[in-house]
Amino acid sequence: MSSESESEPAESVQTEEAETVPTSETAPSSVDETTEAIARTGLFESAEHETSGAAELISEEGQQTLRFDASFSTSNGPDLVVVLHRSADLIEETTPPAYPLNEADYVVIAPLSSTTGVQEYVIPAEINVEAFEAVAIWCQEFNATFGAAPLQ
């Protein structure tokens, strides 16, 4: 009888180990696969200055981020900032050559970090991105829109 009682606990230990190993191995991969989602994208259109490339609005773990791709390019200028704008057609709705913005229609996200290439801008949590339809590169000093990307 002592050999039967010794083998039973060994089987229970193996069963417990077999159940816990797959659970701990699969949990991290499930989280990693679902943390980032592209919410909206758009292509830049030129306005006051030649501007091109793509923008992506990304939602990751409750944080909204605006990302420009490697093909992003715009002209150099004073006081350039990245803004979210309420209209998807802001270039059509503004007047050349400067394409000025109305203060009530946009929110400044951050100063433009580079005139070319990949860059990311974290959108503050208090900004409701659903209220904005485009991202733009804007010169605050001269109220001139360099380019904009409608987000779809």
CSV table of N, CA and C in Angstrom, one decimal:
chain,number,residue,atom,x,y,z
A,1,MET,N,0.8,-1.2,0.0
A,1,MET,CA,0.0,0.0,0.0
A,1,MET,C,0.9,1.3,0.0
A,2,SER,N,2.0,1.2,0.6
A,2,SER,CA,2.8,2.4,0.7
A,2,SER,C,3.3,2.8,-0.7
A,3,SER,N,3.5,1.9,-1.6
A,3,SER,CA,3.9,2.2,-3.0
A,3,SER,C,2.8,2.9,-3.8
A,4,GLU,N,1.5,2.6,-3.5
A,4,GLU,CA,0.4,3.3,-4.1
A,4,GLU,C,0.2,4.7,-3.6
A,5,SER,N,0.4,5.0,-2.4
A,5,SER,CA,0.3,6.3,-1.8
A,5,SER,C,1.4,7.2,-2.2
A,6,GLU,N,2.6,6.6,-2.5
A,6,GLU,CA,3.7,7.4,-2.9
A,6,GLU,C,3.5,7.8,-4.4
A,7,SER,N,2.9,7.0,-5.2
A,7,SER,CA,2.7,7.4,-6.6
A,7,SER,C,1.6,8.4,-6.9
A,8,GLU,N,0.6,8.4,-6.0
A,8,GLU,CA,-0.5,9.4,-6.2
A,8,GLU,C,0.0,10.8,-6.1
A,9,PRO,N,0.7,11.2,-5.0
A,9,PRO,CA,1.2,12.6,-5.0
A,9,PRO,C,2.1,13.0,-6.1
A,10,ALA,N,2.8,12.1,-6.6
A,10,ALA,CA,3.7,12.4,-7.8
A,10,ALA,C,2.8,12.8,-9.0
A,11,GLU,N,1.7,12.0,-9.2
A,11,GLU,CA,0.9,12.4,-10.3
A,11,GLU,C,0.2,13.7,-10.2
A,12,SER,N,-0.2,14.1,-9.0
A,12,SER,CA,-0.8,15.4,-8.7
A,12,SER,C,0.2,16.5,-9.0
A,13,VAL,N,1.4,16.4,-8.6
A,13,VAL,CA,2.4,17.4,-8.8
A,13,VAL,C,2.6,17.6,-10.3
A,14,GLN,N,2.7,16.5,-11.1
A,14,GLN,CA,2.9,16.6,-12.5
A,14,GLN,C,1.7,17.3,-13.2
A,15,THR,N,0.5,17.0,-12.7
A,15,THR,CA,-0.7,17.6,-13.3
A,15,THR,C,-0.7,19.1,-13.0
A,16,GLU,N,-0.3,19.5,-11.8
A,16,GLU,CA,-0.3,20.9,-11.5
A,16,GLU,C,0.8,21.7,-12.3
A,17,GLU,N,1.9,21.1,-12.5
A,17,GLU,CA,3.0,21.7,-13.3
A,17,GLU,C,2.5,21.8,-14.7
A,18,ALA,N,1.9,20.8,-15.3
A,18,ALA,CA,1.5,20.8,-16.7
A,18,ALA,C,0.5,21.9,-16.9
A,19,GLU,N,-0.4,22.1,-15.9
A,19,GLU,CA,-1.4,23.1,-16.1
A,19,GLU,C,-0.9,24.6,-16.0
A,20,THR,N,0.1,24.8,-15.2
A,20,THR,CA,0.6,26.2,-15.0
A,20,THR,C,1.6,26.6,-16.0
A,21,VAL,N,2.4,25.7,-16.6
A,21,VAL,CA,3.4,26.1,-17.6
A,21,VAL,C,2.7,26.7,-18.9
A,22,PRO,N,1.7,26.1,-19.5
A,22,PRO,CA,1.1,26.7,-20.7
A,22,PRO,C,0.5,28.0,-20.4
A,23,THR,N,-0.1,28.2,-19.2
A,23,THR,CA,-0.8,29.4,-18.9
A,23,THR,C,0.2,30.6,-18.8
A,24,SER,N,1.3,30.4,-18.2
A,24,SER,CA,2.3,31.5,-18.1
A,24,SER,C,3.0,31.7,-19.4
A,25,GLU,N,3.2,30.7,-20.2
A,25,GLU,CA,3.8,31.0,-21.5
A,25,GLU,C,2.9,31.7,-22.5
A,26,THR,N,1.6,31.4,-22.5
A,26,THR,CA,0.7,32.0,-23.5
A,26,THR,C,0.2,33.4,-23.1
A,27,ALA,N,0.2,33.8,-21.8
A,27,ALA,CA,-0.3,35.1,-21.4
A,27,ALA,C,0.4,36.2,-22.0
A,28,PRO,N,1.8,36.3,-21.9
A,28,PRO,CA,2.5,37.4,-22.5
A,28,PRO,C,2.3,37.6,-24.0
A,29,SER,N,2.3,36.6,-24.7
A,29,SER,CA,2.1,36.7,-26.2
A,29,SER,C,0.8,37.2,-26.6
A,30,SER,N,-0.3,36.9,-25.8
A,30,SER,CA,-1.6,37.4,-26.1
A,30,SER,C,-1.7,38.9,-25.9
A,31,VAL,N,-1.0,39.4,-24.8
A,31,VAL,CA,-1.0,40.8,-24.5
A,31,VAL,C,-0.2,41.6,-25.5
A,32,ASP,N,1.0,41.1,-25.9
A,32,ASP,CA,1.8,41.7,-26.9
A,32,ASP,C,1.1,41.9,-28.3
A,33,GLU,N,0.3,41.0,-28.7
A,33,GLU,CA,-0.3,41.0,-30.0
A,33,GLU,C,-1.4,42.0,-30.1
A,34,THR,N,-2.0,42.4,-28.9
A,34,THR,CA,-3.2,43.3,-29.0
A,34,THR,C,-2.9,44.7,-28.4
A,35,THR,N,-1.7,45.1,-28.1
A,35,THR,CA,-1.4,46.3,-27.4
A,35,THR,C,-1.4,47.5,-28.4
A,36,GLU,N,-1.1,47.4,-29.6
A,36,GLU,CA,-1.1,48.5,-30.6
A,36,GLU,C,-2.1,48.3,-31.7
A,37,ALA,N,-2.8,49.4,-32.0
A,37,ALA,CA,-3.8,49.3,-33.0
A,37,ALA,C,-3.8,50.7,-33.8
A,38,ILE,N,-3.7,50.6,-35.1
A,38,ILE,CA,-3.8,51.9,-35.9
A,38,ILE,C,-5.2,52.3,-36.0
A,39,ALA,N,-5.6,53.4,-35.4
A,39,ALA,CA,-6.9,53.9,-35.4
A,39,ALA,C,-7.3,54.6,-36.7
A,40,ARG,N,-6.5,55.5,-37.2
A,40,ARG,CA,-6.7,56.2,-38.5
A,40,ARG,C,-5.4,56.6,-39.1
A,41,THR,N,-5.5,56.7,-40.5
A,41,THR,CA,-4.3,57.1,-41.2
A,41,THR,C,-4.6,58.1,-42.2
A,42,GLY,N,-3.6,58.8,-42.8
A,42,GLY,CA,-3.8,59.8,-43.8
A,42,GLY,C,-2.5,60.1,-44.5
A,43,LEU,N,-2.6,60.7,-45.7
A,43,LEU,CA,-1.5,61.1,-46.5
A,43,LEU,C,-1.4,62.6,-46.5
A,44,PHE,N,-0.2,63.2,-46.3
A,44,PHE,CA,-0.1,64.6,-46.3
A,44,PHE,C,-0.3,65.2,-47.7
A,45,GLU,N,-0.9,66.4,-47.7
A,45,GLU,CA,-1.1,67.2,-48.9
A,45,GLU,C,-0.4,68.5,-48.7
A,46,SER,N,0.2,69.0,-49.7
A,46,SER,CA,0.9,70.3,-49.6
A,46,SER,C,0.0,71.5,-49.5
A,47,ALA,N,0.4,72.5,-48.8
A,47,ALA,CA,-0.4,73.7,-48.7
A,47,ALA,C,0.6,74.9,-49.0
A,48,GLU,N,1.0,75.6,-48.0
A,48,GLU,CA,2.0,76.7,-48.1
A,48,GLU,C,3.3,76.2,-48.6
A,49,HIS,N,3.7,75.1,-48.2
A,49,HIS,CA,5.0,74.5,-48.6
A,49,HIS,C,4.8,73.0,-49.0
A,50,GLU,N,5.7,72.5,-49.8
A,50,GLU,CA,5.7,71.1,-50.2
A,50,GLU,C,5.7,70.2,-48.9
A,51,THR,N,4.8,69.3,-48.8
A,51,THR,CA,4.7,68.4,-47.6
A,51,THR,C,4.2,67.1,-48.1
A,52,SER,N,4.8,66.0,-47.7
A,52,SER,CA,4.4,64.6,-48.1
A,52,SER,C,4.7,63.6,-47.0
A,53,GLY,N,4.2,62.4,-47.3
A,53,GLY,CA,4.4,61.3,-46.3
A,53,GLY,C,3.0,60.9,-45.7
A,54,ALA,N,3.1,60.0,-44.8
A,54,ALA,CA,1.9,59.5,-44.1
A,54,ALA,C,1.9,59.7,-42.6
A,55,ALA,N,0.7,59.8,-42.1
A,55,ALA,CA,0.5,59.9,-40.6
A,55,ALA,C,-0.4,58.8,-40.2
A,56,GLU,N,-0.1,58.3,-39.0
A,56,GLU,CA,-1.0,57.3,-38.4
A,56,GLU,C,-1.3,57.7,-37.0
A,57,LEU,N,-2.6,57.6,-36.6
A,57,LEU,CA,-3.0,57.8,-35.3
A,57,LEU,C,-3.1,56.4,-34.6
A,58,ILE,N,-2.3,56.2,-33.6
A,58,ILE,CA,-2.2,54.9,-33.0
A,58,ILE,C,-2.7,54.9,-31.6
A,59,SER,N,-3.4,53.8,-31.2
A,59,SER,CA,-3.9,53.6,-29.8
A,59,SER,C,-3.2,52.5,-29.2
A,60,GLU,N,-2.4,52.7,-28.2
A,60,GLU,CA,-1.7,51.7,-27.5
A,60,GLU,C,-1.8,51.8,-26.0
A,61,GLU,N,-2.4,50.7,-25.4
A,61,GLU,CA,-2.6,50.6,-24.0
A,61,GLU,C,-3.2,51.9,-23.4
A,62,GLY,N,-4.2,52.4,-24.1
A,62,GLY,CA,-4.9,53.6,-23.6
A,62,GLY,C,-4.3,54.9,-24.0
A,63,GLN,N,-3.1,54.9,-24.6
A,63,GLN,CA,-2.4,56.1,-25.0
A,63,GLN,C,-2.5,56.4,-26.5
A,64,GLN,N,-2.8,57.6,-26.9
A,64,GLN,CA,-2.9,57.9,-28.3
A,64,GLN,C,-1.6,58.5,-28.8
A,65,THR,N,-1.1,58.1,-29.9
A,65,THR,CA,0.2,58.6,-30.4
A,65,THR,C,0.0,58.9,-31.9
A,66,LEU,N,0.6,60.0,-32.4
A,66,LEU,CA,0.6,60.3,-33.8
A,66,LEU,C,2.0,60.0,-34.3
A,67,ARG,N,2.1,59.2,-35.4
A,67,ARG,CA,3.3,58.7,-36.0
A,67,ARG,C,3.4,59.2,-37.4
A,68,PHE,N,4.5,59.8,-37.8
A,68,PHE,CA,4.8,60.1,-39.2
A,68,PHE,C,5.8,59.0,-39.8
A,69,ASP,N,5.5,58.6,-41.0
A,69,ASP,CA,6.4,57.5,-41.6
A,69,ASP,C,7.7,58.0,-42.1
A,70,ALA,N,8.5,57.1,-42.6
A,70,ALA,CA,9.8,57.4,-43.1
A,70,ALA,C,9.8,58.4,-44.3
A,71,SER,N,8.7,58.4,-45.1
A,71,SER,CA,8.6,59.3,-46.3
A,71,SER,C,8.1,60.7,-45.9
A,72,PHE,N,7.9,61.0,-44.6
A,72,PHE,CA,7.4,62.3,-44.3
A,72,PHE,C,8.5,63.3,-44.6
A,73,SER,N,8.0,64.4,-45.2
A,73,SER,CA,9.0,65.5,-45.5
A,73,SER,C,8.2,66.8,-45.6
A,74,THR,N,8.7,67.9,-45.1
A,74,THR,CA,8.2,69.3,-45.2
A,74,THR,C,9.3,70.2,-45.3
A,75,SER,N,9.0,71.5,-45.6
A,75,SER,CA,10.1,72.5,-45.6
A,75,SER,C,10.4,73.0,-44.2
A,76,ASN,N,11.6,73.6,-44.1
A,76,ASN,CA,12.0,74.1,-42.8
A,76,ASN,C,11.3,75.5,-42.7
A,77,GLY,N,11.0,75.9,-41.4
A,77,GLY,CA,10.4,77.2,-41.2
A,77,GLY,C,10.4,77.5,-39.7
A,78,PRO,N,10.1,78.7,-39.4
A,78,PRO,CA,10.1,79.1,-38.0
A,78,PRO,C,8.8,78.6,-37.3
A,79,ASP,N,9.0,78.3,-36.0
A,79,ASP,CA,7.9,78.0,-35.1
A,79,ASP,C,7.0,76.9,-35.7
A,80,LEU,N,7.5,75.8,-36.2
A,80,LEU,CA,6.6,74.8,-36.8
A,80,LEU,C,6.1,73.9,-35.7
A,81,VAL,N,4.8,73.6,-35.7
A,81,VAL,CA,4.2,72.7,-34.8
A,81,VAL,C,3.3,71.7,-35.5
A,82,VAL,N,3.0,70.6,-34.7
A,82,VAL,CA,2.1,69.6,-35.2
A,82,VAL,C,0.8,69.9,-34.5
A,83,VAL,N,-0.3,70.0,-35.3
A,83,VAL,CA,-1.6,70.3,-34.8
A,83,VAL,C,-2.6,69.2,-35.2
A,84,LEU,N,-3.7,69.0,-34.4
A,84,LEU,CA,-4.8,68.3,-34.9
A,84,LEU,C,-5.9,69.3,-35.2
A,85,HIS,N,-6.6,69.1,-36.3
A,85,HIS,CA,-7.6,70.0,-36.8
A,85,HIS,C,-8.9,69.4,-36.9
A,86,ARG,N,-10.0,70.2,-36.7
A,86,ARG,CA,-11.4,69.6,-36.7
A,86,ARG,C,-11.9,69.2,-38.1
A,87,SER,N,-11.3,69.8,-39.1
A,87,SER,CA,-11.8,69.5,-40.5
A,87,SER,C,-10.9,68.6,-41.3
A,88,ALA,N,-11.4,67.7,-41.9
A,88,ALA,CA,-10.6,66.8,-42.8
A,88,ALA,C,-10.2,67.5,-44.1
A,89,ASP,N,-10.9,68.6,-44.5
A,89,ASP,CA,-10.7,69.3,-45.7
A,89,ASP,C,-10.1,70.7,-45.4
A,90,LEU,N,-9.2,70.8,-44.4
A,90,LEU,CA,-8.7,72.1,-44.0
A,90,LEU,C,-8.0,72.9,-45.1
A,91,ILE,N,-7.3,72.2,-46.0
A,91,ILE,CA,-6.7,72.9,-47.1
A,91,ILE,C,-7.7,73.5,-48.0
A,92,GLU,N,-8.8,72.8,-48.3
A,92,GLU,CA,-9.9,73.3,-49.2
A,92,GLU,C,-10.6,74.4,-48.5
A,93,GLU,N,-10.7,74.4,-47.2
A,93,GLU,CA,-11.5,75.3,-46.5
A,93,GLU,C,-10.8,76.6,-46.0
A,94,THR,N,-9.4,76.6,-46.3
A,94,THR,CA,-8.7,77.8,-45.9
A,94,THR,C,-8.2,78.5,-47.2
A,95,THR,N,-7.6,79.7,-47.1
A,95,THR,CA,-7.3,80.5,-48.2
A,95,THR,C,-5.8,80.5,-48.5
A,96,PRO,N,-5.4,80.2,-49.8
A,96,PRO,CA,-4.0,80.3,-50.1
A,96,PRO,C,-3.6,81.8,-50.1
A,97,PRO,N,-2.4,82.1,-50.0
A,97,PRO,CA,-1.3,81.2,-50.0
A,97,PRO,C,-0.9,80.6,-48.6
A,98,ALA,N,-1.4,81.3,-47.5
A,98,ALA,CA,-0.9,80.8,-46.2
A,98,ALA,C,-1.8,79.7,-45.6
A,99,TYR,N,-3.0,79.6,-46.0
A,99,TYR,CA,-3.9,78.6,-45.5
A,99,TYR,C,-4.0,78.8,-43.9
A,100,PRO,N,-4.4,80.0,-43.5
A,100,PRO,CA,-4.4,80.3,-42.0
A,100,PRO,C,-5.5,79.5,-41.3
A,101,LEU,N,-5.2,79.2,-40.0
A,101,LEU,CA,-6.1,78.4,-39.2
A,101,LEU,C,-6.8,79.3,-38.2
A,102,ASN,N,-8.1,79.0,-37.9
A,102,ASN,CA,-8.8,79.7,-36.8
A,102,ASN,C,-8.5,79.0,-35.5
A,103,GLU,N,-8.3,79.7,-34.5
A,103,GLU,CA,-7.9,79.2,-33.2
A,103,GLU,C,-8.9,78.2,-32.6
A,104,ALA,N,-10.2,78.3,-32.9
A,104,ALA,CA,-11.1,77.3,-32.4
A,104,ALA,C,-11.1,76.0,-33.1
A,105,ASP,N,-10.4,75.9,-34.2
A,105,ASP,CA,-10.5,74.7,-35.0
A,105,ASP,C,-9.3,73.7,-34.8
A,106,TYR,N,-8.3,74.0,-34.0
A,106,TYR,CA,-7.2,73.1,-33.9
A,106,TYR,C,-6.7,73.1,-32.4
A,107,VAL,N,-5.8,72.1,-32.2
A,107,VAL,CA,-5.1,72.0,-30.9
A,107,VAL,C,-3.7,71.6,-31.2
A,108,VAL,N,-2.7,72.3,-30.6
A,108,VAL,CA,-1.3,72.1,-30.8
A,108,VAL,C,-0.9,70.8,-30.0
A,109,ILE,N,-0.2,69.9,-30.7
A,109,ILE,CA,0.2,68.7,-30.0
A,109,ILE,C,1.7,68.9,-29.5
A,110,ALA,N,2.6,69.4,-30.4
A,110,ALA,CA,4.0,69.6,-30.0
A,110,ALA,C,4.7,70.3,-31.1
A,111,PRO,N,5.9,70.9,-30.8
A,111,PRO,CA,6.7,71.4,-31.8
A,111,PRO,C,7.2,70.3,-32.8
A,112,LEU,N,7.3,70.6,-34.1
A,112,LEU,CA,7.7,69.6,-35.0
A,112,LEU,C,9.2,69.3,-34.7
A,113,SER,N,9.5,68.0,-34.5
A,113,SER,CA,10.8,67.6,-34.1
A,113,SER,C,11.8,67.5,-35.3
A,114,SER,N,11.3,67.2,-36.5
A,114,SER,CA,12.2,67.1,-37.7
A,114,SER,C,11.4,67.4,-38.9
A,115,THR,N,12.0,67.9,-40.0
A,115,THR,CA,11.3,68.2,-41.2
A,115,THR,C,11.2,66.9,-42.1
A,116,THR,N,11.9,65.9,-41.7
A,116,THR,CA,11.9,64.6,-42.5
A,116,THR,C,11.9,63.4,-41.5
A,117,GLY,N,11.3,62.3,-42.1
A,117,GLY,CA,11.5,61.0,-41.4
A,117,GLY,C,10.5,60.7,-40.3
A,118,VAL,N,10.7,59.5,-39.8
A,118,VAL,CA,9.9,58.9,-38.8
A,118,VAL,C,9.9,59.7,-37.5
A,119,GLN,N,8.8,60.0,-36.9
A,119,GLN,CA,8.7,60.7,-35.6
A,119,GLN,C,7.4,60.4,-35.0
A,120,GLU,N,7.3,60.5,-33.7
A,120,GLU,CA,6.1,60.2,-32.9
A,120,GLU,C,5.8,61.3,-31.9
A,121,TYR,N,4.5,61.5,-31.7
A,121,TYR,CA,4.1,62.6,-30.8
A,121,TYR,C,3.0,62.0,-29.9
A,122,VAL,N,3.2,62.0,-28.6
A,122,VAL,CA,2.2,61.5,-27.7
A,122,VAL,C,1.1,62.5,-27.6
A,123,ILE,N,-0.1,62.1,-27.7
A,123,ILE,CA,-1.2,63.1,-27.6
A,123,ILE,C,-1.7,63.1,-26.1
A,124,PRO,N,-1.7,64.2,-25.5
A,124,PRO,CA,-2.1,64.3,-24.1
A,124,PRO,C,-3.5,63.7,-23.9
A,125,ALA,N,-3.7,63.0,-22.8
A,125,ALA,CA,-4.9,62.3,-22.5
A,125,ALA,C,-6.2,63.1,-22.5
A,126,GLU,N,-6.0,64.4,-22.2
A,126,GLU,CA,-7.2,65.3,-22.1
A,126,GLU,C,-7.7,65.7,-23.5
A,127,ILE,N,-7.0,65.4,-24.6
A,127,ILE,CA,-7.4,65.7,-25.9
A,127,ILE,C,-8.3,64.5,-26.5
A,128,ASN,N,-9.5,64.8,-26.9
A,128,ASN,CA,-10.4,63.8,-27.5
A,128,ASN,C,-10.1,63.8,-29.0
A,129,VAL,N,-9.3,62.8,-29.4
A,129,VAL,CA,-8.9,62.7,-30.8
A,129,VAL,C,-10.1,62.5,-31.7
A,130,GLU,N,-11.2,62.0,-31.2
A,130,GLU,CA,-12.4,61.8,-32.1
A,130,GLU,C,-12.9,63.1,-32.6
A,131,ALA,N,-12.6,64.2,-31.9
A,131,ALA,CA,-13.1,65.5,-32.3
A,131,ALA,C,-12.3,66.1,-33.5
A,132,PHE,N,-11.2,65.5,-33.9
A,132,PHE,CA,-10.3,66.0,-34.9
A,132,PHE,C,-10.3,65.1,-36.1
A,133,GLU,N,-10.2,65.7,-37.3
A,133,GLU,CA,-10.3,65.0,-38.6
A,133,GLU,C,-9.0,65.0,-39.4
A,134,ALA,N,-8.0,65.8,-39.0
A,134,ALA,CA,-6.8,65.9,-39.7
A,134,ALA,C,-5.6,66.3,-38.8
A,135,VAL,N,-4.4,66.0,-39.3
A,135,VAL,CA,-3.2,66.5,-38.7
A,135,VAL,C,-2.5,67.4,-39.6
A,136,ALA,N,-1.9,68.5,-39.1
A,136,ALA,CA,-1.3,69.5,-40.0
A,136,ALA,C,0.0,69.9,-39.4
A,137,ILE,N,0.9,70.4,-40.3
A,137,ILE,CA,2.1,71.1,-39.9
A,137,ILE,C,1.9,72.5,-40.1
A,138,TRP,N,2.0,73.3,-39.0
A,138,TRP,CA,1.6,74.7,-39.0
A,138,TRP,C,2.7,75.6,-38.5
A,139,CYS,N,2.9,76.7,-39.1
A,139,CYS,CA,3.8,77.8,-38.6
A,139,CYS,C,3.0,78.7,-37.8
A,140,GLN,N,3.2,78.7,-36.5
A,140,GLN,CA,2.5,79.6,-35.6
A,140,GLN,C,2.8,81.1,-35.8
A,141,GLU,N,4.1,81.4,-36.1
A,141,GLU,CA,4.5,82.7,-36.2
A,141,GLU,C,3.8,83.5,-37.4
A,142,PHE,N,3.6,82.8,-38.5
A,142,PHE,CA,2.9,83.4,-39.6
A,142,PHE,C,1.5,82.9,-39.9
A,143,ASN,N,1.0,82.0,-39.0
A,143,ASN,CA,-0.3,81.4,-39.2
A,143,ASN,C,-0.4,80.8,-40.6
A,144,ALA,N,0.6,80.0,-41.0
A,144,ALA,CA,0.6,79.3,-42.3
A,144,ALA,C,0.7,77.8,-42.2
A,145,THR,N,-0.2,77.2,-42.9
A,145,THR,CA,-0.3,75.7,-42.9
A,145,THR,C,0.7,75.2,-44.0
A,146,PHE,N,1.7,74.4,-43.6
A,146,PHE,CA,2.6,73.9,-44.6
A,146,PHE,C,2.0,72.7,-45.3
A,147,GLY,N,1.3,71.9,-44.6
A,147,GLY,CA,0.6,70.7,-45.2
A,147,GLY,C,-0.3,70.0,-44.2
A,148,ALA,N,-1.2,69.2,-44.7
A,148,ALA,CA,-2.1,68.5,-43.8
A,148,ALA,C,-2.5,67.1,-44.3
A,149,ALA,N,-2.8,66.2,-43.4
A,149,ALA,CA,-3.2,64.9,-43.7
A,149,ALA,C,-4.6,64.6,-43.1
A,150,PRO,N,-5.6,64.4,-44.0
A,150,PRO,CA,-6.9,64.0,-43.4
A,150,PRO,C,-6.8,62.6,-42.8
A,151,LEU,N,-7.4,62.4,-41.7
A,151,LEU,CA,-7.3,61.1,-41.0
A,151,LEU,C,-8.6,60.3,-41.2
A,152,GLN,N,-8.4,59.1,-41.8
A,152,GLN,CA,-9.6,58.2,-42.1
A,152,GLN,C,-9.4,56.9,-41.3
